[in-house]
Amino acid sequence: VNKANNIAVYPNPTKDVINISGLNQGDYLTIYDVFGRNILQKQMTSGQYVHTISISNLPSGVYILTVKDTNGNVLLRSPVRKM
């Protein structure tokens, strides 16, 4: 479990999904590949305690998950390993 600012990302490494807890309404999730390409971007429309994202369609490798607040401040930057 990677934790920062009360945000947790698990399981890591993973095969299918990642769970992100501690998000607030308006937070932005972005997943980048190792080349810095934006793979997925999503804004939280509600203050869900746990948000699940499927990454089963992505090839195996390392990705970077970032969470930003509505002001653009980075709350979390975490590597995610897809097996």
mmCIF file with all atom_site columns, C-alpha atoms in Angstrom:
data_model
loop_
_atom_site.group_PDB
_atom_site.id
_atom_site.type_symbol
_atom_site.label_atom_id
_atom_site.label_alt_id
_atom_site.label_comp_id
_atom_site.label_asym_id
_atom_site.label_entity_id
_atom_site.label_seq_id
_atom_site.pdbx_PDB_ins_code
_atom_site.Cartn_x
_atom_site.Cartn_y
_atom_site.Cartn_z
_atom_site.occupancy
_atom_site.B_iso_or_equiv
_atom_site.pdbx_formal_charge
_atom_site.auth_seq_id
_atom_site.auth_comp_id
_atom_site.auth_asym_id
_atom_site.auth_atom_id
_atom_site.pdbx_PDB_model_num
ATOM 1  C CA . VAL A 1 1  ? 0.000   0.000  0.000   1.00 0.00 ? 1  VAL A CA 1
ATOM 2  C CA . ASN A 1 2  ? 1.401   3.385  -1.046  1.00 0.00 ? 2  ASN A CA 1
ATOM 3  C CA . LYS A 1 3  ? 0.099   6.215  1.145   1.00 0.00 ? 3  LYS A CA 1
ATOM 4  C CA . ALA A 1 4  ? 0.380   9.995  0.943   1.00 0.00 ? 4  ALA A CA 1
ATOM 5  C CA . ASN A 1 5  ? -2.008  12.709 2.145   1.00 0.00 ? 5  ASN A CA 1
ATOM 6  C CA . ASN A 1 6  ? -4.301  9.934  3.455   1.00 0.00 ? 6  ASN A CA 1
ATOM 7  C CA . ILE A 1 7  ? -4.587  8.538  -0.087  1.00 0.00 ? 7  ILE A CA 1
ATOM 8  C CA . ALA A 1 8  ? -3.836  4.831  -0.424  1.00 0.00 ? 8  ALA A CA 1
ATOM 9  C CA . VAL A 1 9  ? -3.187  2.839  -3.618  1.00 0.00 ? 9  VAL A CA 1
ATOM 10 C CA . TYR A 1 10 ? -3.503  -0.955 -3.505  1.00 0.00 ? 10 TYR A CA 1
ATOM 11 C CA . PRO A 1 11 ? -2.793  -3.699 -4.481  1.00 0.00 ? 11 PRO A CA 1
ATOM 12 C CA . ASN A 1 12 ? 0.574   -2.906 -5.939  1.00 0.00 ? 12 ASN A CA 1
ATOM 13 C CA . PRO A 1 13 ? 1.755   -4.796 -7.955  1.00 0.00 ? 13 PRO A CA 1
ATOM 14 C CA . THR A 1 14 ? -1.547  -5.786 -9.558  1.00 0.00 ? 14 THR A CA 1
ATOM 15 C CA . LYS A 1 15 ? -2.945  -7.760 -12.482 1.00 0.00 ? 15 LYS A CA 1
ATOM 16 C CA . ASP A 1 16 ? -6.406  -6.278 -13.012 1.00 0.00 ? 16 ASP A CA 1
ATOM 17 C CA . VAL A 1 17 ? -7.444  -3.309 -10.873 1.00 0.00 ? 17 VAL A CA 1
ATOM 18 C CA . ILE A 1 18 ? -6.066  -0.693 -8.548  1.00 0.00 ? 18 ILE A CA 1
ATOM 19 C CA . ASN A 1 19 ? -8.031  0.717  -5.649  1.00 0.00 ? 19 ASN A CA 1
ATOM 20 C CA . ILE A 1 20 ? -7.498  4.297  -4.545  1.00 0.00 ? 20 ILE A CA 1
ATOM 21 C CA . SER A 1 21 ? -8.936  5.408  -1.219  1.00 0.00 ? 21 SER A CA 1
ATOM 22 C CA . GLY A 1 22 ? -9.094  8.804  0.449   1.00 0.00 ? 22 GLY A CA 1
ATOM 23 C CA . LEU A 1 23 ? -10.105 10.810 -2.634  1.00 0.00 ? 23 LEU A CA 1
ATOM 24 C CA . ASN A 1 24 ? -12.195 13.966 -2.514  1.00 0.00 ? 24 ASN A CA 1
ATOM 25 C CA . GLN A 1 25 ? -14.780 15.269 -4.945  1.00 0.00 ? 25 GLN A CA 1
ATOM 26 C CA . GLY A 1 26 ? -13.008 17.119 -7.741  1.00 0.00 ? 26 GLY A CA 1
ATOM 27 C CA . ASP A 1 27 ? -9.671  15.293 -7.414  1.00 0.00 ? 27 ASP A CA 1
ATOM 28 C CA . TYR A 1 28 ? -8.057  14.278 -10.720 1.00 0.00 ? 28 TYR A CA 1
ATOM 29 C CA . LEU A 1 29 ? -6.526  10.834 -11.280 1.00 0.00 ? 29 LEU A CA 1
ATOM 30 C CA . THR A 1 30 ? -4.017  10.449 -14.097 1.00 0.00 ? 30 THR A CA 1
ATOM 31 C CA . ILE A 1 31 ? -2.048  7.365  -15.130 1.00 0.00 ? 31 ILE A CA 1
ATOM 32 C CA . TYR A 1 32 ? 1.079   7.872  -17.235 1.00 0.00 ? 32 TYR A CA 1
ATOM 33 C CA . ASP A 1 33 ? 3.281   5.299  -18.943 1.00 0.00 ? 33 ASP A CA 1
ATOM 34 C CA . VAL A 1 34 ? 7.091   5.337  -18.547 1.00 0.00 ? 34 VAL A CA 1
ATOM 35 C CA . PHE A 1 35 ? 7.351   7.686  -21.531 1.00 0.00 ? 35 PHE A CA 1
ATOM 36 C CA . GLY A 1 36 ? 5.107   10.282 -19.859 1.00 0.00 ? 36 GLY A CA 1
ATOM 37 C CA . ARG A 1 37 ? 2.123   9.624  -22.106 1.00 0.00 ? 37 ARG A CA 1
ATOM 38 C CA . ASN A 1 38 ? -1.273  10.165 -20.505 1.00 0.00 ? 38 ASN A CA 1
ATOM 39 C CA . ILE A 1 39 ? -2.947  6.734  -20.463 1.00 0.00 ? 39 ILE A CA 1
ATOM 40 C CA . LEU A 1 40 ? -6.029  7.533  -18.381 1.00 0.00 ? 40 LEU A CA 1
ATOM 41 C CA . GLN A 1 41 ? -7.467  10.648 -16.770 1.00 0.00 ? 41 GLN A CA 1
ATOM 42 C CA . LYS A 1 42 ? -10.519 10.867 -14.566 1.00 0.00 ? 42 LYS A CA 1
ATOM 43 C CA . GLN A 1 43 ? -12.059 13.475 -12.292 1.00 0.00 ? 43 GLN A CA 1
ATOM 44 C CA . MET A 1 44 ? -13.813 12.347 -9.136  1.00 0.00 ? 44 MET A CA 1
ATOM 45 C CA . THR A 1 45 ? -17.432 13.453 -9.352  1.00 0.00 ? 45 THR A CA 1
ATOM 46 C CA . SER A 1 46 ? -18.222 12.380 -5.803  1.00 0.00 ? 46 SER A CA 1
ATOM 47 C CA . GLY A 1 47 ? -16.285 11.852 -2.616  1.00 0.00 ? 47 GLY A CA 1
ATOM 48 C CA . GLN A 1 48 ? -16.117 8.076  -2.986  1.00 0.00 ? 48 GLN A CA 1
ATOM 49 C CA . TYR A 1 49 ? -14.075 6.487  -0.231  1.00 0.00 ? 49 TYR A CA 1
ATOM 50 C CA . VAL A 1 50 ? -12.619 3.813  -2.533  1.00 0.00 ? 50 VAL A CA 1
ATOM 51 C CA . HIS A 1 51 ? -12.388 4.203  -6.285  1.00 0.00 ? 51 HIS A CA 1
ATOM 52 C CA . THR A 1 52 ? -11.500 1.166  -8.423  1.00 0.00 ? 52 THR A CA 1
ATOM 53 C CA . ILE A 1 53 ? -9.808  1.507  -11.807 1.00 0.00 ? 53 ILE A CA 1
ATOM 54 C CA . SER A 1 54 ? -9.393  -1.390 -14.207 1.00 0.00 ? 54 SER A CA 1
ATOM 55 C CA . ILE A 1 55 ? -5.967  -1.591 -15.810 1.00 0.00 ? 55 ILE A CA 1
ATOM 56 C CA . SER A 1 56 ? -6.471  -5.075 -17.228 1.00 0.00 ? 56 SER A CA 1
ATOM 57 C CA . ASN A 1 57 ? -6.281  -3.698 -20.786 1.00 0.00 ? 57 ASN A CA 1
ATOM 58 C CA . LEU A 1 58 ? -2.809  -2.201 -20.221 1.00 0.00 ? 58 LEU A CA 1
ATOM 59 C CA . PRO A 1 59 ? 0.348   -4.152 -21.058 1.00 0.00 ? 59 PRO A CA 1
ATOM 60 C CA . SER A 1 60 ? 2.566   -5.305 -18.200 1.00 0.00 ? 60 SER A CA 1
ATOM 61 C CA . GLY A 1 61 ? 4.958   -2.651 -16.949 1.00 0.00 ? 61 GLY A CA 1
ATOM 62 C CA . VAL A 1 62 ? 5.345   0.282  -14.609 1.00 0.00 ? 62 VAL A CA 1
ATOM 63 C CA . TYR A 1 63 ? 2.966   3.233  -14.660 1.00 0.00 ? 63 TYR A CA 1
ATOM 64 C CA . ILE A 1 64 ? 2.813   6.439  -12.640 1.00 0.00 ? 64 ILE A CA 1
ATOM 65 C CA . LEU A 1 65 ? -0.426  7.373  -10.891 1.00 0.00 ? 65 LEU A CA 1
ATOM 66 C CA . THR A 1 66 ? -0.870  11.006 -9.904  1.00 0.00 ? 66 THR A CA 1
ATOM 67 C CA . VAL A 1 67 ? -3.673  12.540 -7.886  1.00 0.00 ? 67 VAL A CA 1
ATOM 68 C CA . LYS A 1 68 ? -4.187  16.297 -8.036  1.00 0.00 ? 68 LYS A CA 1
ATOM 69 C CA . ASP A 1 69 ? -6.672  18.453 -6.184  1.00 0.00 ? 69 ASP A CA 1
ATOM 70 C CA . THR A 1 70 ? -8.936  21.016 -7.833  1.00 0.00 ? 70 THR A CA 1
ATOM 71 C CA . ASN A 1 71 ? -6.170  23.655 -7.569  1.00 0.00 ? 71 ASN A CA 1
ATOM 72 C CA . GLY A 1 72 ? -3.700  21.441 -9.448  1.00 0.00 ? 72 GLY A CA 1
ATOM 73 C CA . ASN A 1 73 ? -1.622  20.577 -6.367  1.00 0.00 ? 73 ASN A CA 1
ATOM 74 C CA . VAL A 1 74 ? -0.111  17.095 -6.558  1.00 0.00 ? 74 VAL A CA 1
ATOM 75 C CA . LEU A 1 75 ? -1.404  15.054 -3.625  1.00 0.00 ? 75 LEU A CA 1
ATOM 76 C CA . LEU A 1 76 ? 0.140   11.736 -4.669  1.00 0.00 ? 76 LEU A CA 1
ATOM 77 C CA . ARG A 1 77 ? 2.615   10.475 -7.251  1.00 0.00 ? 77 ARG A CA 1
ATOM 78 C CA . SER A 1 78 ? 3.017   6.716  -7.037  1.00 0.00 ? 78 SER A CA 1
ATOM 79 C CA . PRO A 1 79 ? 4.460   3.996  -9.257  1.00 0.00 ? 79 PRO A CA 1
ATOM 80 C CA . VAL A 1 80 ? 2.003   1.224  -10.088 1.00 0.00 ? 80 VAL A CA 1
ATOM 81 C CA . ARG A 1 81 ? 3.305   -2.087 -11.394 1.00 0.00 ? 81 ARG A CA 1
ATOM 82 C CA . LYS A 1 82 ? 1.049   -4.045 -13.751 1.00 0.00 ? 82 LYS A CA 1
ATOM 83 C CA . MET A 1 83 ? 1.951   -7.735 -13.846 1.00 0.00 ? 83 MET A CA 1
#
